[in-house]
mmCIF file of C-alpha atoms and ligand atoms in Angstrom:
data_model
loop_
_atom_site.group_PDB
_atom_site.id
_atom_site.type_symbol
_atom_site.label_atom_id
_atom_site.label_comp_id
_atom_site.label_asym_id
_atom_site.label_seq_id
_atom_site.Cartn_x
_atom_site.Cartn_y
_atom_site.Cartn_z
ATOM 1 C CA MET A 1 -52.702 -86.620 -81.341
ATOM 2 C CA THR A 2 -49.426 -84.746 -82.593
ATOM 3 C CA LYS A 3 -49.636 -80.689 -81.868
ATOM 4 C CA THR A 4 -47.128 -78.530 -83.290
ATOM 5 C CA ILE A 5 -45.828 -75.023 -82.768
ATOM 6 C CA MET A 6 -45.341 -72.698 -85.448
ATOM 7 C CA LEU A 7 -43.602 -69.256 -85.392
ATOM 8 C CA ALA A 8 -45.128 -66.456 -88.099
ATOM 9 C CA ASN A 9 -41.802 -64.617 -88.837
ATOM 10 C CA PRO A 10 -41.370 -61.786 -89.126
ATOM 11 C CA ARG A 11 -42.869 -61.079 -85.120
ATOM 12 C CA GLY A 12 -42.634 -58.776 -82.439
ATOM 13 C CA PHE A 13 -40.365 -55.586 -82.039
ATOM 14 C CA CYS A 14 -39.987 -53.183 -85.725
ATOM 15 C CA ALA A 15 -37.906 -50.069 -85.727
ATOM 16 C CA GLY A 16 -39.198 -47.771 -84.363
ATOM 17 C CA VAL A 17 -40.061 -49.510 -81.295
ATOM 18 C CA ASP A 18 -36.716 -50.547 -80.059
ATOM 19 C CA ARG A 19 -35.101 -47.199 -80.870
ATOM 20 C CA ALA A 20 -38.778 -45.903 -78.601
ATOM 21 C CA ILE A 21 -37.518 -48.063 -75.479
ATOM 22 C CA ALA A 22 -34.340 -47.303 -76.126
ATOM 23 C CA ILE A 23 -34.054 -43.643 -75.992
ATOM 24 C CA VAL A 24 -35.640 -43.923 -72.543
ATOM 25 C CA GLU A 25 -33.245 -46.408 -71.225
ATOM 26 C CA ARG A 26 -30.358 -43.740 -72.249
ATOM 27 C CA ALA A 27 -31.949 -41.047 -71.581
ATOM 28 C CA LEU A 28 -32.164 -42.692 -67.792
ATOM 29 C CA ALA A 29 -28.807 -43.992 -67.889
ATOM 30 C CA LEU A 30 -27.250 -40.268 -68.944
ATOM 31 C CA TYR A 31 -29.539 -37.980 -66.620
ATOM 32 C CA GLY A 32 -30.580 -40.536 -64.267
ATOM 33 C CA ALA A 33 -34.427 -41.385 -62.792
ATOM 34 C CA PRO A 34 -36.755 -39.322 -63.247
ATOM 35 C CA ILE A 35 -37.174 -39.716 -65.958
ATOM 36 C CA TYR A 36 -41.667 -38.153 -67.631
ATOM 37 C CA VAL A 37 -42.858 -40.350 -70.715
ATOM 38 C CA ARG A 38 -45.876 -38.996 -71.538
ATOM 39 C CA HIS A 39 -48.299 -42.074 -72.583
ATOM 40 C CA GLU A 40 -47.129 -45.097 -72.480
ATOM 41 C CA VAL A 41 -43.871 -45.157 -75.037
ATOM 42 C CA VAL A 42 -44.401 -48.421 -76.280
ATOM 43 C CA HIS A 43 -48.171 -50.034 -75.547
ATOM 44 C CA ASN A 44 -47.270 -53.024 -73.891
ATOM 45 C CA ARG A 45 -47.487 -53.749 -70.343
ATOM 46 C CA PHE A 46 -44.441 -55.822 -69.618
ATOM 47 C CA VAL A 47 -42.427 -53.162 -71.635
ATOM 48 C CA VAL A 48 -44.131 -50.197 -69.382
ATOM 49 C CA GLU A 49 -44.259 -51.739 -66.292
ATOM 50 C CA LYS A 50 -40.153 -51.801 -66.939
ATOM 51 C CA LEU A 51 -39.170 -48.865 -67.360
ATOM 52 C CA ARG A 52 -40.807 -47.982 -64.320
ATOM 53 C CA GLU A 53 -38.774 -49.870 -62.271
ATOM 54 C CA GLN A 54 -36.180 -48.448 -63.558
ATOM 55 C CA GLY A 55 -37.548 -44.761 -63.388
ATOM 56 C CA ALA A 56 -38.934 -44.150 -66.026
ATOM 57 C CA VAL A 57 -42.334 -42.062 -64.886
ATOM 58 C CA PHE A 58 -45.382 -42.691 -66.693
ATOM 59 C CA ILE A 59 -48.018 -39.273 -67.178
ATOM 60 C CA GLU A 60 -50.891 -38.309 -69.812
ATOM 61 C CA ASP A 61 -50.900 -34.672 -68.872
ATOM 62 C CA LEU A 62 -47.821 -32.777 -68.764
ATOM 63 C CA GLN A 63 -49.047 -30.657 -65.897
ATOM 64 C CA ASP A 64 -47.621 -33.594 -63.904
ATOM 65 C CA VAL A 65 -44.434 -33.070 -64.790
ATOM 66 C CA PRO A 66 -41.995 -30.658 -62.779
ATOM 67 C CA HIS A 67 -40.257 -27.767 -64.361
ATOM 68 C CA GLY A 68 -37.066 -28.375 -66.181
ATOM 69 C CA ALA A 69 -36.758 -32.151 -66.275
ATOM 70 C CA THR A 70 -36.711 -34.093 -68.915
ATOM 71 C CA LEU A 71 -39.663 -35.847 -71.030
ATOM 72 C CA ILE A 72 -39.862 -38.441 -73.832
ATOM 73 C CA TYR A 73 -42.553 -38.461 -76.362
ATOM 74 C CA SER A 74 -43.954 -42.602 -76.911
ATOM 75 C CA ALA A 75 -43.484 -43.211 -80.493
ATOM 76 C CA HIS A 76 -47.450 -42.619 -81.370
ATOM 77 C CA GLY A 77 -46.281 -38.938 -81.698
ATOM 78 C CA VAL A 78 -47.637 -35.804 -80.071
ATOM 79 C CA PRO A 79 -49.775 -32.612 -80.941
ATOM 80 C CA LEU A 80 -48.337 -29.776 -81.757
ATOM 81 C CA SER A 81 -49.660 -28.412 -78.676
ATOM 82 C CA VAL A 82 -47.825 -30.780 -76.733
ATOM 83 C CA ARG A 83 -44.631 -28.912 -77.984
ATOM 84 C CA GLN A 84 -46.189 -25.987 -77.391
ATOM 85 C CA GLN A 85 -46.435 -26.915 -73.516
ATOM 86 C CA ALA A 86 -43.487 -28.653 -72.944
ATOM 87 C CA GLU A 87 -41.483 -25.845 -74.501
ATOM 88 C CA ALA A 88 -43.748 -23.448 -72.113
ATOM 89 C CA LEU A 89 -42.909 -25.407 -69.074
ATOM 90 C CA GLY A 90 -38.854 -25.219 -69.175
ATOM 91 C CA LEU A 91 -38.965 -29.186 -70.291
ATOM 92 C CA THR A 92 -35.820 -30.972 -71.849
ATOM 93 C CA VAL A 93 -37.630 -33.186 -74.514
ATOM 94 C CA PHE A 94 -36.369 -35.247 -76.166
ATOM 95 C CA ASP A 95 -38.552 -37.687 -78.968
ATOM 96 C CA ALA A 96 -39.469 -41.434 -79.954
ATOM 97 C CA THR A 97 -41.976 -40.593 -81.850
ATOM 98 C CA CYS A 98 -41.190 -43.434 -84.197
ATOM 99 C CA PRO A 99 -39.652 -41.551 -87.874
ATOM 100 C CA LEU A 100 -42.661 -43.107 -89.688
ATOM 101 C CA VAL A 101 -45.289 -41.395 -87.867
ATOM 102 C CA THR A 102 -42.767 -37.841 -87.861
ATOM 103 C CA LYS A 103 -43.151 -38.715 -91.643
ATOM 104 C CA VAL A 104 -46.390 -38.635 -92.087
ATOM 105 C CA HIS A 105 -46.979 -35.234 -89.266
ATOM 106 C CA VAL A 106 -44.488 -33.745 -92.243
ATOM 107 C CA GLU A 107 -46.682 -35.527 -95.635
ATOM 108 C CA VAL A 108 -50.200 -33.249 -93.491
ATOM 109 C CA LYS A 109 -48.616 -29.864 -92.851
ATOM 110 C CA ARG A 110 -47.485 -30.180 -96.205
ATOM 111 C CA MET A 111 -51.004 -30.828 -97.842
ATOM 112 C CA HIS A 112 -52.610 -27.945 -95.038
ATOM 113 C CA GLN A 113 -50.155 -25.475 -96.716
ATOM 114 C CA ALA A 114 -51.447 -25.953 -100.351
ATOM 115 C CA ALA A 115 -55.005 -25.065 -98.767
ATOM 116 C CA MET A 116 -56.343 -29.167 -98.984
ATOM 117 C CA SER A 117 -58.683 -30.463 -96.647
ATOM 118 C CA ILE A 118 -57.177 -33.845 -95.138
ATOM 119 C CA VAL A 119 -58.654 -36.760 -94.308
ATOM 120 C CA MET A 120 -57.132 -38.887 -91.693
ATOM 121 C CA ILE A 121 -58.090 -42.773 -92.156
ATOM 122 C CA GLY A 122 -57.936 -44.440 -88.763
ATOM 123 C CA HIS A 123 -58.926 -44.963 -85.440
ATOM 124 C CA LYS A 124 -60.962 -42.210 -82.503
ATOM 125 C CA GLY A 125 -59.251 -41.884 -79.603
ATOM 126 C CA HIS A 126 -55.860 -43.555 -81.005
ATOM 127 C CA PRO A 127 -52.427 -41.163 -79.760
ATOM 128 C CA GLU A 128 -51.217 -41.212 -83.137
ATOM 129 C CA VAL A 129 -54.141 -40.050 -84.497
ATOM 130 C CA GLU A 130 -54.827 -37.145 -81.957
ATOM 131 C CA GLY A 131 -50.858 -36.605 -82.701
ATOM 132 C CA THR A 132 -50.876 -36.706 -86.461
ATOM 133 C CA MET A 133 -55.005 -34.356 -86.362
ATOM 134 C CA GLY A 134 -52.953 -32.360 -83.353
ATOM 135 C CA GLN A 135 -50.384 -31.055 -86.647
ATOM 136 C CA VAL A 136 -52.995 -29.010 -87.818
ATOM 137 C CA ASP A 137 -55.566 -26.170 -86.148
ATOM 138 C CA SER A 138 -58.285 -26.933 -88.974
ATOM 139 C CA GLY A 139 -59.162 -28.804 -92.082
ATOM 140 C CA MET A 140 -58.844 -32.420 -90.693
ATOM 141 C CA PHE A 141 -61.786 -34.990 -90.829
ATOM 142 C CA LEU A 142 -61.313 -38.768 -89.204
ATOM 143 C CA VAL A 143 -62.923 -41.267 -91.149
ATOM 144 C CA GLU A 144 -63.055 -44.644 -89.376
ATOM 145 C CA THR A 145 -64.836 -47.235 -91.391
ATOM 146 C CA VAL A 146 -65.795 -47.650 -94.911
ATOM 147 C CA ALA A 147 -69.741 -46.283 -93.463
ATOM 148 C CA ASP A 148 -68.308 -43.395 -92.487
ATOM 149 C CA VAL A 149 -66.686 -42.685 -95.534
ATOM 150 C CA ALA A 150 -70.821 -42.427 -97.052
ATOM 151 C CA THR A 151 -71.724 -39.348 -94.490
ATOM 152 C CA LEU A 152 -68.597 -37.510 -94.466
ATOM 153 C CA GLN A 153 -69.218 -33.432 -95.279
ATOM 154 C CA VAL A 154 -65.465 -31.451 -96.765
ATOM 155 C CA PRO A 155 -65.881 -27.839 -97.545
ATOM 156 C CA ASP A 156 -63.943 -28.664 -101.052
ATOM 157 C CA PRO A 157 -64.188 -32.478 -102.508
ATOM 158 C CA THR A 158 -61.519 -30.824 -105.221
ATOM 159 C CA ALA A 159 -59.031 -29.709 -102.574
ATOM 160 C CA LEU A 160 -58.802 -32.836 -100.608
ATOM 161 C CA SER A 161 -56.275 -36.106 -99.662
ATOM 162 C CA TYR A 162 -55.815 -38.214 -97.405
ATOM 163 C CA VAL A 163 -53.618 -39.737 -94.397
ATOM 164 C CA SER A 164 -54.051 -42.977 -92.303
ATOM 165 C CA GLN A 165 -52.750 -44.213 -89.419
ATOM 166 C CA THR A 166 -49.328 -46.458 -89.544
ATOM 167 C CA THR A 167 -50.403 -49.403 -87.939
ATOM 168 C CA LEU A 168 -54.552 -49.911 -89.593
ATOM 169 C CA SER A 169 -55.429 -53.187 -91.079
ATOM 170 C CA VAL A 170 -54.118 -52.951 -95.052
ATOM 171 C CA ASP A 171 -57.405 -54.389 -96.681
ATOM 172 C CA GLU A 172 -59.214 -52.586 -94.701
ATOM 173 C CA THR A 173 -57.804 -49.566 -95.339
ATOM 174 C CA ARG A 174 -57.751 -50.559 -99.247
ATOM 175 C CA ASP A 175 -61.412 -50.356 -99.023
ATOM 176 C CA ILE A 176 -61.890 -47.276 -97.490
ATOM 177 C CA ILE A 177 -58.782 -45.658 -99.643
ATOM 178 C CA THR A 178 -61.609 -46.963 -102.737
ATOM 179 C CA ALA A 179 -64.699 -45.882 -100.900
ATOM 180 C CA LEU A 180 -63.413 -42.291 -100.780
ATOM 181 C CA LYS A 181 -61.508 -42.157 -104.664
ATOM 182 C CA GLN A 182 -65.660 -42.932 -104.836
ATOM 183 C CA ARG A 183 -67.046 -40.450 -103.327
ATOM 184 C CA PHE A 184 -64.814 -37.551 -103.747
ATOM 185 C CA PRO A 185 -62.817 -38.272 -107.811
ATOM 186 C CA LEU A 186 -60.507 -35.337 -107.035
ATOM 187 C CA ILE A 187 -58.986 -36.768 -104.473
ATOM 188 C CA THR A 188 -55.358 -36.714 -104.568
ATOM 189 C CA SER A 189 -53.624 -39.622 -103.629
ATOM 190 C CA PRO A 190 -49.886 -39.177 -103.797
ATOM 191 C CA LYS A 191 -49.563 -43.813 -102.622
ATOM 192 C CA LYS A 192 -51.592 -46.140 -101.223
ATOM 193 C CA ASP A 193 -51.324 -45.424 -97.977
ATOM 194 C CA ASP A 194 -49.138 -44.483 -94.441
ATOM 195 C CA ILE A 195 -49.457 -48.188 -93.380
ATOM 196 C CA CYS A 196 -46.063 -49.151 -92.099
ATOM 197 C CA TYR A 197 -43.471 -51.682 -93.606
ATOM 198 C CA ALA A 198 -43.202 -53.550 -90.086
ATOM 199 C CA THR A 199 -47.473 -52.955 -89.872
ATOM 200 C CA GLN A 200 -47.608 -54.632 -93.168
ATOM 201 C CA ASN A 201 -44.589 -57.022 -92.770
ATOM 202 C CA ARG A 202 -46.604 -58.598 -89.524
ATOM 203 C CA GLN A 203 -49.736 -59.057 -91.424
ATOM 204 C CA ASP A 204 -48.294 -60.846 -94.441
ATOM 205 C CA ALA A 205 -46.690 -63.151 -91.904
ATOM 206 C CA VAL A 206 -50.173 -64.021 -89.746
ATOM 207 C CA LYS A 207 -52.153 -64.457 -93.342
ATOM 208 C CA ALA A 208 -49.201 -67.520 -94.048
ATOM 209 C CA LEU A 209 -49.036 -68.354 -90.544
ATOM 210 C CA SER A 210 -52.822 -68.526 -90.138
ATOM 211 C CA ASP A 211 -52.890 -70.620 -93.451
ATOM 212 C CA ALA A 212 -51.265 -73.198 -92.042
ATOM 213 C CA CYS A 213 -53.065 -73.577 -88.350
ATOM 214 C CA ASP A 214 -56.049 -74.337 -86.829
ATOM 215 C CA ILE A 215 -55.691 -71.561 -84.154
ATOM 216 C CA VAL A 216 -53.381 -68.339 -83.632
ATOM 217 C CA ILE A 217 -51.851 -66.289 -80.902
ATOM 218 C CA VAL A 218 -51.276 -63.335 -80.601
ATOM 219 C CA VAL A 219 -48.513 -61.620 -78.054
ATOM 220 C CA GLY A 220 -49.918 -58.842 -77.899
ATOM 221 C CA SER A 221 -51.344 -55.649 -75.188
ATOM 222 C CA PRO A 222 -55.439 -54.421 -75.432
ATOM 223 C CA ASN A 223 -54.648 -51.151 -75.999
ATOM 224 C CA SER A 224 -52.386 -52.094 -78.722
ATOM 225 C CA SER A 225 -54.014 -51.469 -82.097
ATOM 226 C CA ASN A 226 -51.225 -53.488 -84.865
ATOM 227 C CA SER A 227 -51.912 -56.476 -82.288
ATOM 228 C CA ASN A 228 -55.426 -56.142 -82.283
ATOM 229 C CA ARG A 229 -54.735 -55.870 -86.117
ATOM 230 C CA LEU A 230 -52.615 -58.901 -86.519
ATOM 231 C CA ARG A 231 -55.738 -61.090 -83.869
ATOM 232 C CA GLU A 232 -58.258 -59.395 -87.070
ATOM 233 C CA VAL A 233 -56.735 -60.130 -90.305
ATOM 234 C CA ALA A 234 -55.230 -64.366 -88.151
ATOM 235 C CA ALA A 235 -59.606 -64.584 -86.843
ATOM 236 C CA LEU A 236 -60.457 -62.749 -90.701
ATOM 237 C CA ARG A 237 -58.955 -66.214 -92.134
ATOM 238 C CA GLY A 238 -61.272 -68.328 -90.484
ATOM 239 C CA VAL A 239 -58.664 -69.963 -88.016
ATOM 240 C CA ASP A 240 -59.659 -69.881 -83.794
ATOM 241 C CA ALA A 241 -57.705 -66.186 -82.648
ATOM 242 C CA TYR A 242 -56.826 -64.937 -79.129
ATOM 243 C CA MET A 243 -54.468 -62.044 -78.121
ATOM 244 C CA VAL A 244 -52.884 -62.707 -73.953
ATOM 245 C CA ASP A 245 -50.409 -59.831 -72.621
ATOM 246 C CA ASN A 246 -48.829 -63.019 -71.582
ATOM 247 C CA ALA A 247 -48.565 -66.537 -71.143
ATOM 248 C CA SER A 248 -50.555 -67.370 -67.538
ATOM 249 C CA LEU A 249 -53.332 -65.721 -69.725
ATOM 250 C CA LEU A 250 -53.287 -69.045 -71.752
ATOM 251 C CA GLN A 251 -56.930 -71.030 -71.656
ATOM 252 C CA ALA A 252 -55.696 -74.895 -71.501
ATOM 253 C CA ALA A 253 -59.907 -75.599 -73.337
ATOM 254 C CA TRP A 254 -58.143 -73.191 -76.473
ATOM 255 C CA PHE A 255 -55.887 -75.706 -77.762
ATOM 256 C CA ASP A 256 -58.151 -78.952 -77.419
ATOM 257 C CA GLY A 257 -58.283 -81.093 -80.481
ATOM 258 C CA LYS A 258 -55.527 -78.601 -82.551
ATOM 259 C CA GLN A 259 -52.579 -80.040 -83.819
ATOM 260 C CA GLN A 260 -50.892 -76.703 -85.501
ATOM 261 C CA VAL A 261 -50.727 -73.578 -83.219
ATOM 262 C CA GLY A 262 -49.088 -70.496 -84.489
ATOM 263 C CA VAL A 263 -47.693 -67.913 -82.607
ATOM 264 C CA THR A 264 -47.351 -64.211 -83.566
ATOM 265 C CA ALA A 265 -46.619 -61.128 -81.722
ATOM 266 C CA GLY A 266 -47.301 -57.246 -81.858
ATOM 267 C CA ALA A 267 -44.447 -54.818 -83.561
ATOM 268 C CA SER A 268 -44.653 -53.690 -79.383
ATOM 269 C CA ALA A 269 -44.411 -57.443 -77.777
ATOM 270 C CA PRO A 270 -41.258 -58.191 -76.450
ATOM 271 C CA GLU A 271 -39.100 -61.911 -78.227
ATOM 272 C CA VAL A 272 -39.682 -62.955 -73.640
ATOM 273 C CA LEU A 273 -43.152 -62.737 -74.085
ATOM 274 C CA VAL A 274 -43.260 -64.906 -76.880
ATOM 275 C CA GLN A 275 -40.903 -67.232 -75.225
ATOM 276 C CA ALA A 276 -42.666 -67.934 -72.757
ATOM 277 C CA VAL A 277 -45.851 -68.324 -74.879
ATOM 278 C CA ILE A 278 -44.024 -71.208 -76.615
ATOM 279 C CA ALA A 279 -43.362 -72.786 -73.312
ATOM 280 C CA GLN A 280 -46.897 -72.771 -71.876
ATOM 281 C CA ILE A 281 -48.198 -74.157 -74.935
ATOM 282 C CA LYS A 282 -45.552 -77.066 -74.966
ATOM 283 C CA ALA A 283 -46.537 -77.198 -71.377
ATOM 284 C CA PHE A 284 -50.280 -78.030 -72.773
ATOM 285 C CA GLY A 285 -48.294 -80.932 -74.621
ATOM 286 C CA ALA A 286 -46.858 -79.729 -78.624
ATOM 287 C CA ASP A 287 -43.630 -81.350 -78.448
ATOM 288 C CA SER A 288 -41.977 -79.495 -81.986
ATOM 289 C CA VAL A 289 -41.679 -75.885 -82.723
ATOM 290 C CA SER A 290 -40.548 -74.309 -86.182
ATOM 291 C CA GLU A 291 -40.691 -71.037 -87.905
ATOM 292 C CA LEU A 292 -42.466 -69.709 -91.333
ATOM 293 C CA PRO A 293 -39.722 -68.555 -93.612
ATOM 294 C CA GLY A 294 -40.633 -64.440 -94.112
ATOM 295 C CA VAL A 295 -39.376 -60.865 -94.910
ATOM 296 C CA GLU A 296 -36.068 -60.356 -93.333
ATOM 297 C CA GLU A 297 -36.160 -56.470 -92.160
ATOM 298 C CA HIS A 298 -32.764 -54.438 -91.604
ATOM 299 C CA ILE A 299 -34.597 -51.438 -90.691
ATOM 300 C CA ILE A 300 -32.135 -49.440 -87.972
ATOM 301 C CA PHE A 301 -33.802 -45.557 -86.759
ATOM 302 C CA ALA A 302 -30.561 -43.638 -85.292
ATOM 303 C CA LEU A 303 -30.941 -42.132 -81.492
ATOM 304 C CA PRO A 304 -31.491 -39.077 -80.934
ATOM 305 C CA PRO A 305 -28.776 -36.199 -80.920
ATOM 306 C CA GLY A 306 -27.907 -35.574 -77.231
ATOM 307 C CA LEU A 307 -28.880 -39.656 -76.492
ATOM 308 C CA ARG A 308 -25.685 -41.233 -79.050
ATOM 309 C CA ASP A 309 -22.790 -42.987 -77.618
ATOM 310 C CA LYS A 310 -19.511 -40.161 -77.773
HETATM 311 O O1 LIG B 1 -50.938 -48.977 -80.408
HETATM 312 P P1 LIG B 1 -50.235 -48.922 -81.984
HETATM 313 O O2 LIG B 1 -50.212 -50.373 -82.802
HETATM 314 O O3 LIG B 1 -49.661 -48.249 -82.580
HETATM 315 O O4 LIG B 1 -48.461 -48.597 -81.290
HETATM 316 P P2 LIG B 1 -47.779 -50.111 -80.068
HETATM 317 O O5 LIG B 1 -48.681 -51.136 -79.685
HETATM 318 O O6 LIG B 1 -46.890 -49.133 -79.226
HETATM 319 O O7 LIG B 1 -46.716 -50.940 -81.626
HETATM 320 C C1 LIG B 1 -46.236 -49.075 -81.130
HETATM 321 C C2 LIG B 1 -45.571 -48.189 -81.817
HETATM 322 C C3 LIG B 1 -46.915 -47.999 -82.851
HETATM 323 C C4 LIG B 1 -46.620 -46.919 -83.609
HETATM 324 O O8 LIG B 1 -46.580 -46.526 -84.726
HETATM 325 FE FE1 LIG B 2 -43.059 -47.217 -86.441
HETATM 326 FE FE2 LIG B 2 -44.919 -49.046 -87.851
HETATM 327 FE FE3 LIG B 2 -43.151 -48.875 -85.093
HETATM 328 FE FE4 LIG B 2 -45.639 -47.735 -85.612
HETATM 329 S S1 LIG B 2 -44.934 -50.123 -86.741
HETATM 330 S S2 LIG B 2 -43.601 -47.980 -84.205
HETATM 331 S S3 LIG B 2 -44.539 -46.897 -87.555
HETATM 332 S S4 LIG B 2 -42.183 -48.886 -87.463
#
């Protein structure tokens, strides 16, 4: 029986991840090690280990950063309290928050100034959710599921709006928004959601991949929200779907009797890991690799002032 590999398109790094990694690398090149980074700059073990080897020091608590050091915020963003703490500690800060996450922060502040309560659709405990909800000191309410909408209590249903995490399931979020509009008919909805272009494109691509394959492998780290969503989207299309951090975690038995093997990668997973996964699946008997057609992405985000090439 022949076995072929099919690659999703697009897959892997998005513009926000490219920029976040470049910020750490440029800071190391210009200012030298150590460079402190609040939280994993992106949720990928390989990326984080590589930067650690180059002199990046990953911390969660700013108390672990020496006075006057250089600090970078991760791509997922930070609450206002962290910015205030960094200022108080006299740190030099470079902000690797994705501009598409910052856009949501700006919306939250605008809605709060307009005296609205804000529903945040997202996953409890995720750093992006903590950062976005931490843009205001009150008036934000988290919902994770359609069921949460039924029990949500807000002070004034006539002064209500919503925002979302950028890396959610497009389909689940649509259902949550529908439930919000049913329960709170006067909720302000300036747009559909805040899911970013990269999340949307990678989920569209994994749907097309799943329809053409009988197993899908997603390359991504366990704490990567968008990578987990890709595996779920594939599983919901009825194929066997696995997420692996690297090629060594692939199990030969997964591929027994499978003819079309789909491979994709989360927005924080480097292509070098995808290539290693392809090599391992070939060792399990696949003999050809092709790539599905897909949308081209041309978005590039500029580096912050102070880190750009002179
Ligand atoms: O867990 P997430 O998908 O939000 O983050 P990850 O895997 O680091 O992806 C890139 C950063 C995304 C921010 O929106
Ligand atoms: Fe930005 Fe989207 Fe990438 Fe997150 S997944 S870093 S929001 S482009």
